[in-house]
């Protein structure tokens, strides 16, 4: 009897101590065959996406690939769950979008004190997500990562984008199936990037007013007293940090050599580092790029629910402080949206007396 060629999907989860990961796999029809796509990462974070079938295959082959993926994950301790967020994959995944985000340099404590009191700068919450741009044109909705590449997106976000009027380009951070939007780069064919941020933000609020939970705009605070109050509340509430933006500045893609019209300040210390050595007992050596080339900054242990990253991979690490090696580093996972050249020593936060 011939198997019925129906789509298949599985959502798997792994919890162990502080680790909480999810893995989603889908078998779906495409063109004259079938593809197997997947999404994975920390629960509640922006998931990385990929495919096991670069070109469509027949249903039997796709089913074997699907079953192997599920079995491999279950062998590593993942269990089935029913509350996963489905991801909408795209045949354009990995293609260059033509868009790049504006990347932020780091503010220090002195910068923060100055910017809080400067009415020319607004302040916003920095969310613990991943950078994602969203472009809607007609019936097409594309998600674009930090490297400017087209990626998959959570279906609730795609559906919410379709429900919004007209065409647009949004810049945002994504956490799970929620998009926290802070900039409007284009609307109905008009390129807004040369406009002042104040005007772009006003247009964003107008577009997303009443948009629902899956796509929301980020609040901005302008007055010194309001910024100071919100800053203290976000610190006390365990937020990741804040971002300061110059109201009158245009959008500038890429990262300036220093300073810039947008600056970030994190309450917790995290960084992206390059894996330069593979040690014994599930440990890897990390390095950062400084004025004298690549400099080792210590080792980090890889939890059992993570695969050991290969040499040359970029990984995210949380740590207490640098002295100069990382103190109490915690492995958070690989970063497919960060390039090795971004793993610089300027990320380091040193202990202050």
PDB file of N, CA, C and O in Angstrom, residues 39 52 60 161-162 174 178 206 226 259 290 307 316 322 337:
ATOM      1  N   UNK A  39      13.873  24.056  12.869  1.00  0.00           N
ATOM      2  CA  UNK A  39      14.170  25.273  13.633  1.00  0.00           C
ATOM      3  C   UNK A  39      14.568  24.836  15.037  1.00  0.00           C
ATOM      4  O   UNK A  39      13.988  23.900  15.593  1.00  0.00           O
ATOM      5  N   UNK A  52      17.166  20.128   5.667  1.00  0.00           N
ATOM      6  CA  UNK A  52      17.915  18.904   5.405  1.00  0.00           C
ATOM      7  C   UNK A  52      17.797  18.487   3.944  1.00  0.00           C
ATOM      8  O   UNK A  52      18.379  17.483   3.543  1.00  0.00           O
ATOM      9  N   UNK A  60       8.990   9.272   0.307  1.00  0.00           N
ATOM     10  CA  UNK A  60       9.635   8.220   1.098  1.00  0.00           C
ATOM     11  C   UNK A  60      10.979   8.694   1.636  1.00  0.00           C
ATOM     12  O   UNK A  60      11.315   8.475   2.810  1.00  0.00           O
ATOM     13  N   UNK A 161       1.965  40.109  10.091  1.00  0.00           N
ATOM     14  CA  UNK A 161       2.449  41.030   9.058  1.00  0.00           C
ATOM     15  C   UNK A 161       1.455  41.128   7.907  1.00  0.00           C
ATOM     16  O   UNK A 161       1.199  42.213   7.375  1.00  0.00           O
ATOM     17  N   UNK A 162       0.884  39.992   7.515  1.00  0.00           N
ATOM     18  CA  UNK A 162      -0.111  40.002   6.436  1.00  0.00           C
ATOM     19  C   UNK A 162      -1.341  40.824   6.821  1.00  0.00           C
ATOM     20  O   UNK A 162      -1.998  41.410   5.949  1.00  0.00           O
ATOM     21  N   UNK A 174      13.496  39.734  17.760  1.00  0.00           N
ATOM     22  CA  UNK A 174      12.490  38.682  17.832  1.00  0.00           C
ATOM     23  C   UNK A 174      12.790  37.774  19.015  1.00  0.00           C
ATOM     24  O   UNK A 174      13.935  37.405  19.271  1.00  0.00           O
ATOM     25  N   UNK A 178       7.193  36.591  18.975  1.00  0.00           N
ATOM     26  CA  UNK A 178       6.895  38.014  19.173  1.00  0.00           C
ATOM     27  C   UNK A 178       8.002  38.869  18.571  1.00  0.00           C
ATOM     28  O   UNK A 178       9.193  38.598  18.779  1.00  0.00           O
ATOM     29  N   UNK A 206       2.195  54.723  14.231  1.00  0.00           N
ATOM     30  CA  UNK A 206       0.957  54.813  13.453  1.00  0.00           C
ATOM     31  C   UNK A 206       0.636  53.486  12.769  1.00  0.00           C
ATOM     32  O   UNK A 206      -0.514  53.031  12.770  1.00  0.00           O
ATOM     33  N   UNK A 226      11.970  60.764  33.061  1.00  0.00           N
ATOM     34  CA  UNK A 226      11.340  59.521  32.609  1.00  0.00           C
ATOM     35  C   UNK A 226      12.398  58.476  32.267  1.00  0.00           C
ATOM     36  O   UNK A 226      12.270  57.299  32.627  1.00  0.00           O
ATOM     37  N   UNK A 259      31.519  55.315  18.459  1.00  0.00           N
ATOM     38  CA  UNK A 259      30.337  56.137  18.704  1.00  0.00           C
ATOM     39  C   UNK A 259      29.178  55.757  17.807  1.00  0.00           C
ATOM     40  O   UNK A 259      28.884  54.590  17.590  1.00  0.00           O
ATOM     41  N   UNK A 290      41.558  41.559  18.721  1.00  0.00           N
ATOM     42  CA  UNK A 290      42.018  42.836  19.260  1.00  0.00           C
ATOM     43  C   UNK A 290      43.016  43.499  18.333  1.00  0.00           C
ATOM     44  O   UNK A 290      43.216  43.073  17.187  1.00  0.00           O
ATOM     45  N   UNK A 307      25.503  20.440  21.131  1.00  0.00           N
ATOM     46  CA  UNK A 307      26.616  19.848  20.403  1.00  0.00           C
ATOM     47  C   UNK A 307      27.858  20.706  20.612  1.00  0.00           C
ATOM     48  O   UNK A 307      27.769  21.937  20.714  1.00  0.00           O
ATOM     49  N   UNK A 316      27.864  32.356  21.633  1.00  0.00           N
ATOM     50  CA  UNK A 316      27.452  33.384  22.590  1.00  0.00           C
ATOM     51  C   UNK A 316      27.727  32.889  24.007  1.00  0.00           C
ATOM     52  O   UNK A 316      27.426  31.736  24.348  1.00  0.00           O
ATOM     53  N   UNK A 322      35.533  40.221  32.991  1.00  0.00           N
ATOM     54  CA  UNK A 322      36.815  39.774  32.445  1.00  0.00           C
ATOM     55  C   UNK A 322      37.936  40.249  33.342  1.00  0.00           C
ATOM     56  O   UNK A 322      37.912  41.380  33.830  1.00  0.00           O
ATOM     57  N   UNK A 337      24.217  34.136  13.012  1.00  0.00           N
ATOM     58  CA  UNK A 337      23.991  35.466  12.449  1.00  0.00           C
ATOM     59  C   UNK A 337      25.071  36.465  12.856  1.00  0.00           C
ATOM     60  O   UNK A 337      24.892  37.678  12.700  1.00  0.00           O
TER      61      UNK A 337
END
